[in-house]
Short mmCIF file of C-alpha atoms and ligand atoms in Angstrom, two decimals:
data_model
loop_
_atom_site.label_atom_id
_atom_site.label_comp_id
_atom_site.label_asym_id
_atom_site.label_seq_id
_atom_site.Cartn_x
_atom_site.Cartn_y
_atom_site.Cartn_z
CA UNK F 1158 31.83 -55.04 -132.63
CA UNK F 1159 29.11 -55.68 -129.99
CA UNK F 1160 27.07 -54.03 -128.24
CA UNK F 1161 24.49 -54.27 -125.25
CA UNK F 1162 21.70 -51.65 -124.96
CA UNK F 1163 20.31 -51.51 -121.82
CA UNK F 1164 17.64 -49.31 -121.60
CA UNK F 1165 14.01 -49.00 -118.28
CA UNK F 1166 12.21 -46.57 -118.90
CA UNK F 1167 9.92 -43.57 -121.05
CA UNK F 1168 13.16 -41.42 -121.68
CA UNK F 1169 15.77 -43.98 -122.25
CA UNK F 1170 13.70 -45.93 -125.68
CA UNK F 1171 12.64 -42.47 -126.95
CA UNK F 1172 16.70 -41.23 -126.29
CA UNK F 1173 17.84 -44.89 -127.15
CA UNK F 1174 16.23 -45.42 -130.24
CA UNK F 1175 18.65 -43.89 -132.65
CA UNK F 1176 21.33 -45.39 -131.14
CA UNK F 1177 20.05 -48.55 -132.22
CA UNK F 1178 18.81 -47.65 -135.69
CA UNK F 1179 22.58 -46.36 -136.45
CA UNK F 1180 23.54 -49.91 -134.75
CA UNK F 1181 21.44 -51.45 -137.71
CA UNK F 1182 22.14 -49.23 -140.70
CA UNK F 1183 25.70 -50.41 -139.80
CA UNK F 1184 24.61 -53.97 -139.66
CA UNK F 1185 26.75 -53.50 -135.64
CA UNK F 1186 25.09 -56.54 -133.46
CA UNK F 1187 23.67 -55.42 -130.43
CA UNK F 1188 21.03 -57.19 -127.74
CA UNK F 1189 18.29 -54.81 -126.58
CA UNK F 1190 17.70 -55.13 -122.92
CA UNK F 1191 15.05 -53.81 -120.57
CA UNK F 1192 15.34 -54.23 -117.56
CA UNK F 1193 11.24 -53.35 -116.84
CA UNK F 1194 11.59 -50.78 -114.96
CA UNK F 1195 8.96 -48.78 -116.64
CA UNK F 1196 6.07 -51.86 -117.96
CA UNK F 1197 3.06 -50.02 -118.60
CA UNK F 1198 1.93 -50.30 -122.04
CA UNK F 1199 1.69 -46.11 -122.39
CA UNK F 1200 5.31 -45.91 -120.69
CA UNK F 1201 7.09 -48.36 -122.41
CA UNK F 1202 5.84 -51.15 -125.45
CA UNK F 1203 4.03 -48.24 -127.27
CA UNK F 1204 6.98 -46.09 -127.74
CA UNK F 1205 8.44 -49.63 -129.42
CA UNK F 1206 5.48 -49.71 -131.78
CA UNK F 1207 5.53 -45.89 -132.75
CA UNK F 1208 9.09 -45.82 -132.82
CA UNK F 1209 9.94 -49.24 -135.10
CA UNK F 1210 12.20 -50.36 -132.27
CA UNK F 1211 12.35 -54.34 -132.67
CA UNK F 1212 11.60 -55.81 -129.12
CA UNK F 1213 13.78 -56.24 -126.38
CA UNK F 1214 16.08 -59.77 -126.57
CA UNK F 1215 15.02 -59.74 -122.91
CA UNK F 1216 13.28 -58.27 -120.61
CA UNK F 1217 14.80 -58.33 -116.95
CA UNK F 1218 11.33 -57.50 -115.07
CA UNK F 1219 12.34 -55.64 -112.41
CA UNK F 1220 9.81 -53.20 -111.97
CA UNK F 1221 9.15 -51.37 -109.12
CA UNK F 1222 10.55 -50.81 -105.58
CA UNK F 1223 12.41 -48.36 -102.96
CA UNK F 1224 15.66 -46.78 -104.89
CA UNK F 1225 17.42 -49.97 -103.62
CA UNK F 1226 15.60 -52.30 -104.50
CA UNK F 1227 14.89 -51.52 -107.80
CA UNK F 1228 18.80 -50.77 -108.33
CA UNK F 1229 19.51 -53.88 -107.03
CA UNK F 1230 17.79 -56.17 -108.25
CA UNK F 1231 18.96 -54.69 -111.87
CA UNK F 1232 22.43 -54.97 -111.32
CA UNK F 1233 21.37 -58.84 -110.95
CA UNK F 1234 19.59 -59.51 -113.77
CA UNK F 1235 22.24 -57.23 -115.83
CA UNK F 1236 25.65 -58.93 -114.54
CA UNK F 1237 24.03 -62.14 -115.69
CA UNK F 1238 22.81 -61.29 -118.53
CA UNK F 1239 26.64 -59.35 -119.64
CA UNK F 1240 28.20 -62.41 -118.25
CA UNK F 1241 25.86 -64.74 -120.51
CA UNK F 1242 26.19 -62.88 -123.63
CA UNK F 1243 30.00 -61.10 -123.53
CA UNK F 1244 29.23 -57.98 -125.41
CA UNK F 1245 32.36 -55.65 -126.62
CA UNK F 1246 30.33 -53.01 -125.41
CA UNK F 1247 27.83 -51.80 -122.66
CA UNK F 1248 25.48 -48.81 -123.27
CA UNK F 1249 23.33 -46.59 -121.21
CA UNK F 1250 20.84 -43.62 -121.10
CA UNK F 1251 20.78 -40.61 -118.66
CA UNK F 1252 19.85 -40.86 -115.63
CA UNK F 1253 17.72 -43.52 -113.96
CA UNK F 1254 18.39 -46.41 -111.41
CA UNK F 1255 18.40 -48.54 -114.65
CA UNK F 1256 21.50 -46.31 -115.72
CA UNK F 1257 23.15 -46.71 -112.52
CA UNK F 1258 22.38 -50.41 -112.59
CA UNK F 1259 23.71 -51.23 -116.23
CA UNK F 1260 26.67 -48.98 -115.00
CA UNK F 1261 28.07 -50.61 -112.09
CA UNK F 1262 27.01 -54.11 -112.76
CA UNK F 1263 28.47 -53.82 -116.45
CA UNK F 1264 31.90 -51.84 -115.47
CA UNK F 1265 32.05 -54.18 -112.29
CA UNK F 1266 31.98 -57.33 -114.58
CA UNK F 1267 34.55 -55.90 -116.29
CA UNK F 1268 32.77 -54.72 -119.17
CA UNK F 1269 33.50 -51.43 -120.95
CA UNK F 1270 30.29 -48.67 -120.97
CA UNK F 1271 29.53 -46.03 -122.13
CA UNK F 1272 27.50 -43.58 -120.56
CA UNK F 1273 25.45 -41.82 -123.57
CA UNK F 1274 23.98 -38.54 -121.55
CA UNK F 1275 26.66 -37.96 -119.43
CA UNK F 1276 28.22 -34.66 -117.49
CA UNK F 1277 24.32 -33.31 -116.81
CA UNK F 1278 24.67 -31.73 -113.07
CA UNK F 1279 22.24 -30.01 -111.22
CA UNK F 1280 23.83 -30.01 -107.41
CA UNK F 1281 20.58 -30.82 -105.74
CA UNK F 1282 21.53 -33.85 -104.06
CA UNK F 1283 17.63 -34.16 -103.35
CA UNK F 1284 17.02 -35.95 -106.82
CA UNK F 1285 18.08 -39.45 -106.78
CA UNK F 1286 19.36 -39.05 -110.59
CA UNK F 1287 21.80 -36.38 -109.29
CA UNK F 1288 23.01 -39.93 -107.20
CA UNK F 1289 22.85 -41.65 -110.61
CA UNK F 1290 24.72 -39.74 -113.30
CA UNK F 1291 27.02 -39.03 -110.86
CA UNK F 1292 27.77 -42.88 -109.98
CA UNK F 1293 27.36 -43.71 -113.56
CA UNK F 1294 29.89 -41.52 -115.06
CA UNK F 1295 32.73 -42.78 -112.94
CA UNK F 1296 32.78 -46.27 -113.42
CA UNK F 1297 31.52 -45.85 -117.52
CA UNK F 1298 34.70 -46.14 -119.66
CA UNK F 1299 33.39 -44.01 -122.55
CA UNK F 1300 31.15 -40.60 -121.87
CA UNK F 1301 28.96 -39.36 -124.25
CA UNK F 1302 28.41 -35.44 -123.21
CA UNK F 1303 25.74 -33.80 -124.98
CA UNK F 1304 27.81 -30.16 -124.78
CA UNK F 1305 30.76 -28.84 -124.02
CA UNK F 1306 29.62 -27.57 -120.78
CA UNK F 1307 28.65 -31.45 -119.93
CA UNK F 1308 32.33 -32.93 -120.65
CA UNK F 1309 33.29 -29.79 -118.93
CA UNK F 1310 31.12 -30.62 -116.31
CA UNK F 1311 32.80 -34.14 -116.22
CA UNK F 1312 36.66 -32.67 -116.67
CA UNK F 1313 36.31 -30.83 -113.17
CA UNK F 1314 35.46 -34.47 -111.49
CA UNK F 1315 38.68 -35.78 -113.06
CA UNK F 1316 36.72 -38.63 -114.27
CA UNK F 1317 38.69 -41.74 -115.67
CA UNK F 1318 36.70 -42.73 -118.98
CA UNK F 1319 37.10 -40.86 -122.71
CA UNK F 1320 34.90 -37.93 -122.77
CA UNK F 1321 33.21 -37.10 -126.30
CA UNK F 1322 30.63 -33.92 -127.24
CA UNK F 1323 27.88 -35.41 -129.07
CA UNK F 1324 25.06 -33.47 -128.42
CA UNK F 1325 21.77 -35.05 -127.40
CA UNK F 1326 20.33 -37.99 -128.77
CA UNK F 1327 17.13 -36.75 -128.13
CA UNK F 1328 17.11 -34.01 -130.98
CA UNK F 1329 17.77 -36.60 -133.61
CA UNK F 1330 14.74 -38.54 -132.52
CA UNK F 1331 12.56 -35.04 -132.50
CA UNK F 1332 13.77 -34.75 -136.08
CA UNK F 1333 12.76 -38.27 -137.31
CA UNK F 1334 9.40 -37.98 -135.51
CA UNK F 1335 8.02 -34.62 -135.76
CA UNK F 1336 6.79 -35.04 -139.40
CA UNK F 1337 5.49 -38.59 -138.72
CA UNK F 1338 3.71 -37.47 -135.04
CA UNK F 1339 1.60 -34.68 -137.49
CA UNK F 1340 0.31 -37.19 -139.92
CA UNK F 1341 -0.83 -40.12 -137.21
CA UNK F 1342 -1.60 -38.60 -134.52
CA UNK F 1343 -5.75 -37.86 -133.59
CA UNK F 1344 -4.43 -36.61 -130.18
CA UNK F 1345 -5.87 -32.67 -131.29
CA UNK F 1346 -9.51 -34.46 -132.14
CA UNK F 1347 -9.64 -35.19 -127.85
CA UNK F 1348 -8.64 -32.16 -127.01
CA UNK F 1349 -11.36 -29.42 -125.23
CA UNK F 1350 -9.53 -26.15 -125.28
CA UNK F 1351 -8.93 -24.47 -128.76
CA UNK F 1352 -5.84 -23.32 -127.32
CA UNK F 1353 -3.67 -24.46 -124.55
CA UNK F 1354 -0.48 -25.19 -122.43
CA UNK F 1355 1.31 -28.62 -121.53
CA UNK F 1356 1.66 -29.72 -118.00
CA UNK F 1357 4.24 -33.05 -116.76
CA UNK F 1358 5.17 -33.38 -113.59
CA UNK F 1359 6.63 -36.69 -112.19
CA UNK F 1360 10.21 -35.51 -109.83
CA UNK F 1361 10.43 -37.59 -106.65
CA UNK F 1362 11.44 -34.45 -104.80
CA UNK F 1363 7.81 -32.65 -106.05
CA UNK F 1364 5.34 -34.94 -106.53
CA UNK F 1365 6.14 -37.13 -103.38
CA UNK F 1366 5.91 -34.09 -101.37
CA UNK F 1367 2.22 -33.05 -100.91
CA UNK F 1368 3.29 -29.56 -100.24
CA UNK F 1369 4.92 -29.76 -103.34
CA UNK F 1370 2.32 -31.60 -105.30
CA UNK F 1371 -0.53 -29.21 -103.94
CA UNK F 1372 1.50 -26.13 -104.96
CA UNK F 1373 1.44 -27.18 -108.50
CA UNK F 1374 -2.24 -28.06 -108.66
CA UNK F 1375 -2.75 -24.42 -107.96
CA UNK F 1376 -0.30 -23.38 -110.87
CA UNK F 1377 -2.27 -25.04 -112.90
CA UNK F 1378 -5.89 -24.19 -112.00
CA UNK F 1379 -4.40 -20.76 -112.02
CA UNK F 1380 -2.60 -21.45 -115.44
CA UNK F 1381 -3.83 -17.85 -117.55
CA UNK F 1382 -4.32 -20.50 -120.41
CA UNK F 1383 -6.40 -24.26 -119.72
CA UNK F 1384 -3.57 -26.64 -119.01
CA UNK F 1385 -3.67 -30.33 -120.69
CA UNK F 1386 -1.82 -32.74 -118.84
CA UNK F 1387 -1.09 -36.36 -119.30
CA UNK F 1388 -0.48 -37.57 -115.44
CA UNK F 1389 2.75 -39.99 -114.56
CA UNK F 1390 1.84 -42.96 -112.97
CA UNK F 1391 3.50 -41.75 -110.31
CA UNK F 1392 2.02 -38.57 -110.02
CA UNK F 1393 -2.22 -40.10 -110.09
CA UNK F 1394 -1.06 -42.32 -107.67
CA UNK F 1395 -0.08 -39.77 -104.89
CA UNK F 1396 -3.10 -37.06 -106.44
CA UNK F 1397 -5.68 -40.39 -105.50
CA UNK F 1398 -3.70 -40.45 -101.68
CA UNK F 1399 -3.34 -37.33 -100.59
CA UNK F 1400 -7.40 -36.77 -103.06
CA UNK F 1401 -6.74 -34.10 -105.12
CA UNK F 1402 -7.03 -35.98 -107.86
CA UNK F 1403 -10.71 -35.95 -107.80
CA UNK F 1404 -10.98 -31.54 -107.83
CA UNK F 1405 -8.25 -31.63 -110.43
CA UNK F 1406 -10.39 -34.05 -112.78
CA UNK F 1407 -13.26 -31.67 -111.73
CA UNK F 1408 -11.27 -28.13 -113.03
CA UNK F 1409 -12.04 -26.48 -116.13
CA UNK F 1410 -8.89 -25.22 -116.55
CA UNK F 1411 -7.31 -28.51 -116.78
CA UNK F 1412 -8.02 -31.05 -118.86
CA UNK F 1413 -6.47 -34.02 -116.97
CA UNK F 1414 -5.12 -37.36 -119.66
CA UNK F 1415 -3.25 -40.55 -119.16
CA UNK F 1416 1.05 -40.59 -120.79
CA UNK F 1417 0.89 -40.72 -124.14
CA UNK F 1418 2.95 -42.23 -127.43
CA UNK F 1419 5.84 -39.68 -128.66
CA UNK F 1420 3.36 -38.88 -131.44
CA UNK F 1421 1.10 -37.36 -129.31
CA UNK F 1422 3.07 -36.00 -126.94
CA UNK F 1423 5.34 -34.15 -129.79
CA UNK F 1424 1.71 -33.24 -131.23
CA UNK F 1425 0.67 -31.65 -128.23
CA UNK F 1426 4.40 -29.74 -127.57
CA UNK F 1427 4.47 -28.28 -131.09
CA UNK F 1428 0.70 -27.24 -130.92
CA UNK F 1429 0.75 -25.95 -126.99
CA UNK F 1430 1.63 -22.02 -125.84
CA UNK F 1431 3.70 -23.15 -123.60
CA UNK F 1432 5.27 -26.14 -121.39
CA UNK F 1433 5.74 -26.09 -117.56
CA UNK F 1434 7.62 -28.63 -116.40
CA UNK F 1435 9.77 -30.95 -114.21
CA UNK F 1436 10.51 -33.42 -116.53
CA UNK F 1437 14.85 -33.58 -117.99
CA UNK F 1438 13.59 -34.53 -121.93
CA UNK F 1439 10.76 -31.88 -122.64
CA UNK F 1440 13.55 -28.97 -121.75
CA UNK F 1441 15.77 -30.49 -124.45
CA UNK F 1442 13.10 -31.35 -126.90
CA UNK F 1443 11.65 -27.36 -126.57
CA UNK F 1444 15.10 -26.76 -127.95
CA UNK F 1445 14.72 -28.60 -131.17
CA UNK F 1446 13.57 -25.76 -134.02
CA UNK F 1447 10.39 -27.93 -134.50
CA UNK F 1448 9.19 -27.46 -131.20
CA UNK F 1449 10.86 -24.69 -130.45
CA UNK F 1450 8.85 -23.89 -127.07
CA UNK F 1451 9.08 -21.93 -123.76
CA UNK F 1452 8.70 -23.78 -121.03
CA UNK F 1453 8.59 -22.68 -117.59
CA UNK F 1454 10.70 -25.39 -115.17
CA UNK F 1455 9.04 -26.53 -111.41
CA UNK F 1456 11.68 -27.29 -109.64
CA UNK F 1457 14.61 -25.58 -108.46
CA UNK F 1458 17.38 -26.03 -110.54
CA UNK F 1459 18.03 -27.57 -113.86
CA UNK F 1460 20.87 -29.66 -114.99
CA UNK F 1461 19.56 -28.54 -118.70
CA UNK F 1462 21.19 -25.08 -118.31
CA UNK F 1463 21.71 -24.62 -121.75
CA UNK F 1464 18.27 -24.23 -122.65
CA UNK F 1465 18.47 -21.34 -120.03
CA UNK F 1466 21.30 -20.16 -121.64
CA UNK F 1467 19.24 -20.37 -125.16
CA UNK F 1468 16.06 -18.75 -123.77
CA UNK F 1469 13.85 -21.65 -123.93
CA UNK F 1470 13.93 -22.68 -119.86
CA UNK F 1471 13.54 -21.04 -117.49
CA UNK F 1472 13.86 -22.47 -113.84
CA UNK F 1473 10.22 -20.86 -111.99
CA UNK F 1474 10.66 -22.96 -108.59
CA UNK F 1475 7.44 -24.62 -107.09
CA UNK F 1476 5.83 -21.94 -105.02
CA UNK F 1477 2.81 -21.05 -107.15
CA UNK F 1478 2.24 -16.99 -106.53
CA UNK F 1479 6.50 -16.53 -108.01
CA UNK F 1480 5.82 -19.35 -111.01
CA UNK F 1481 2.30 -17.26 -112.45
CA UNK F 1482 4.23 -14.31 -111.69
CA UNK F 1483 6.75 -15.58 -114.92
CA UNK F 1484 4.18 -17.27 -116.35
CA UNK F 1485 1.72 -14.25 -116.54
CA UNK F 1486 4.49 -11.81 -117.62
CA UNK F 1487 5.45 -14.05 -121.13
CA UNK F 1488 1.50 -14.70 -121.66
CA UNK F 1489 1.14 -10.57 -121.89
CA UNK F 1490 3.86 -10.11 -123.88
CA UNK F 1491 2.91 -12.29 -126.29
CA UNK F 1492 4.24 -15.62 -125.64
CA UNK F 1493 6.76 -14.87 -128.20
CA UNK F 1494 9.46 -18.25 -127.79
CA UNK F 1495 13.09 -17.31 -129.05
CA UNK F 1496 14.38 -18.51 -132.19
CA UNK F 1497 17.70 -19.88 -131.84
CA UNK F 1498 19.00 -23.19 -132.75
CA UNK F 1499 18.90 -26.04 -130.08
CA UNK F 1500 22.36 -26.08 -127.67
CA UNK F 1501 21.96 -30.13 -127.82
CA UNK F 1502 23.28 -30.72 -131.73
CA UNK F 1503 21.74 -30.79 -135.17
CA UNK F 1504 20.45 -34.09 -134.78
CA UNK F 1505 23.26 -36.41 -134.96
CA UNK F 1506 24.49 -37.25 -132.19
CA UNK F 1507 23.81 -40.83 -132.25
CA UNK F 1508 26.07 -40.59 -135.89
CA UNK F 1509 28.82 -39.44 -133.75
CA UNK F 1510 28.06 -41.70 -130.65
CA UNK F 1511 28.56 -44.87 -132.68
CA UNK F 1512 31.47 -43.29 -134.77
CA UNK F 1513 33.71 -42.36 -131.78
CA UNK F 1514 32.49 -46.25 -130.46
CA UNK F 1515 34.29 -48.05 -133.70
CA UNK F 1516 37.15 -45.43 -133.49
CA UNK F 1517 38.04 -46.82 -130.02
CA UNK F 1518 37.43 -50.43 -130.88
CA UNK F 1519 39.46 -49.40 -133.40
CA UNK F 1520 42.25 -48.00 -131.43
CA UNK F 1521 41.95 -48.89 -128.75
CA UNK F 1522 41.22 -52.56 -128.16
CA UNK F 1523 39.50 -53.44 -125.30
CA UNK F 1524 41.74 -52.72 -122.37
CA UNK F 1525 42.16 -48.78 -122.31
CA UNK F 1526 41.47 -48.11 -118.36
CA UNK F 1527 41.61 -51.17 -117.19
CA UNK F 1528 38.61 -51.91 -118.73
CA UNK F 1529 38.10 -55.34 -121.19
C1 UD1 O 518 11.52 -43.05 -113.01
C2 UD1 O 518 12.77 -41.79 -112.68
C3 UD1 O 518 13.33 -41.10 -113.62
C4 UD1 O 518 12.63 -40.52 -115.43
C5 UD1 O 518 11.18 -40.78 -115.21
C6 UD1 O 518 10.65 -41.25 -116.22
C7 UD1 O 518 14.79 -42.79 -111.40
C8 UD1 O 518 15.06 -42.76 -110.12
N1 UD1 O 518 13.43 -42.17 -111.83
O1 UD1 O 518 10.82 -42.28 -112.44
O2 UD1 O 518 14.44 -40.02 -113.19
O3 UD1 O 518 12.74 -39.10 -115.34
O4 UD1 O 518 11.22 -42.43 -114.69
O5 UD1 O 518 9.20 -41.41 -116.43
O6 UD1 O 518 14.76 -43.70 -112.02
N2 UD1 O 518 4.65 -46.38 -112.17
C9 UD1 O 518 3.45 -47.93 -112.98
N3 UD1 O 518 3.42 -47.80 -114.04
C10 UD1 O 518 4.99 -48.06 -114.71
C11 UD1 O 518 6.15 -47.43 -113.55
C12 UD1 O 518 6.07 -46.97 -112.95
O7 UD1 O 518 2.78 -47.38 -112.15
O8 UD1 O 518 5.13 -48.45 -115.72
C13 UD1 O 518 4.37 -46.13 -110.88
C14 UD1 O 518 4.52 -46.98 -109.54
O9 UD1 O 518 3.45 -46.85 -108.76
C15 UD1 O 518 5.74 -46.30 -109.56
C16 UD1 O 518 6.09 -45.11 -110.01
O10 UD1 O 518 5.60 -45.12 -110.16
O11 UD1 O 518 6.06 -47.34 -107.99
C17 UD1 O 518 6.86 -44.42 -109.93
O12 UD1 O 518 8.38 -45.22 -110.79
P1 UD1 O 518 9.46 -45.42 -110.91
O13 UD1 O 518 10.56 -46.12 -112.20
O14 UD1 O 518 10.57 -45.53 -109.61
O15 UD1 O 518 10.29 -43.86 -111.20
P2 UD1 O 518 9.67 -42.99 -112.02
O16 UD1 O 518 8.74 -42.07 -111.54
O17 UD1 O 518 9.46 -43.67 -112.95
N1 UDP O 519 6.16 -38.25 -123.41
C1 UDP O 519 5.66 -39.02 -124.20
N2 UDP O 519 4.24 -39.01 -123.09
C2 UDP O 519 4.13 -37.66 -122.38
C3 UDP O 519 5.09 -37.31 -121.78
C4 UDP O 519 6.57 -37.61 -122.07
O1 UDP O 519 5.96 -39.67 -125.07
O2 UDP O 519 3.28 -38.50 -121.70
C5 UDP O 519 7.96 -37.88 -123.67
C6 UDP O 519 8.42 -37.29 -123.72
O3 UDP O 519 8.51 -36.90 -125.15
C7 UDP O 519 10.19 -37.33 -123.40
C8 UDP O 519 10.43 -37.80 -122.42
O4 UDP O 519 9.28 -38.43 -122.75
O5 UDP O 519 10.98 -37.12 -124.59
C9 UDP O 519 10.60 -37.28 -121.44
O6 UDP O 519 10.42 -38.46 -120.52
P1 UDP O 519 9.71 -37.79 -118.39
O7 UDP O 519 9.75 -36.62 -118.54
O8 UDP O 519 9.17 -38.90 -117.98
O9 UDP O 519 11.40 -37.97 -118.12
P2 UDP O 519 12.57 -37.28 -117.88
O10 UDP O 519 13.16 -37.06 -119.02
O11 UDP O 519 11.66 -36.27 -116.46
O12 UDP O 519 13.55 -38.06 -117.62
#
């Protein structure tokens, strides 16, 4: 078996890392293809270095752009790269434009593409990610669903690919790095609050809307526990454009910092009192026993419903009074995080994914479902 592993953004690097290590462990040849959707050091390089990943075999330099521009550029370069090297299997992870480009270009060029983290659905068509997930799931040959619920979503849509339930590789990553993070991270030395909550926000449907962005800043300003906020570059740019950056920087309740590496972020998640976020991956990580945090999801919907069912996540919307009512209630009740195991698995998602891939290669050859 030879594998092309495609990634392009921060969460894909983190969640693909366990898959890459599993391929290395089993001496399965692979090529690592980085689309370059994320290119800043603190969104990309730092994760290769910290996680101990090999350098990508190729960097496609796609960069930023409109939805179509970014997806189309990535498709063209991915198609060329796959045809030049002819892997037996292509793997994509998650719901970014890189994923849609990899799934579509790979499948149409005749490769069997596996979608890691398949079957998530927010049913919110304002999200570019909802299109990416749905479309990727319908062209991929192998669908690695984190949970039975995700697999059920895929069955309901009658996808053509083969479905496997594996858990989420983010739990593998958390388990692998949480101890190392503790010994290596010095982030707490620079945090000015003895007790803090951790905040991130970057979803397009939130931060690109200046009214929602303003609401978020009001929520952070009024948070009963002071806020540590690693700002995504998309959001930093929008805060500057709407003249809110200076105000936030001067707030005594908010400490703005640049995006941090995985060791620092794991440390911040472990030490914070609760999390406010619109991130997808952070909702999952909060359920890992080593993190176990309450997450207030600053969105109207979530595709991570399992985290809501386990009691870790609460979808609170974006309206300040409503969000703060939920947070204040949690704080007044003593900020007790749920002590249940993660619905996203035990940390063996990468092992299961590669086991399934190997048996598929052995059993069916490459021409199953017309994919070759
Ligand atoms: C993308 C994904 C989102 C994922 C997020 C992870 C899509 C549609 N969105 O969102 O699903 O949750 O990555 O963080 O694929 N920028 C930089 N430096 C970089 C990268 C981006 O400054 O290295 C800035 C640029 O101004 C760019 C903006 O951030 O226009 C948005 O970047 P983009 O990759 O389009 O989307 P994200 O918001 O990062
Ligand atoms: N993360 C990080 N540093 C940060 C913010 C997030 O390492 O400053 C990690 C976080 O632990 C998680 C991933 O990045 O694993 C989530 O990425 P993001 O929220 O950008 O994307 P999403 O999961 O929403 O697609």
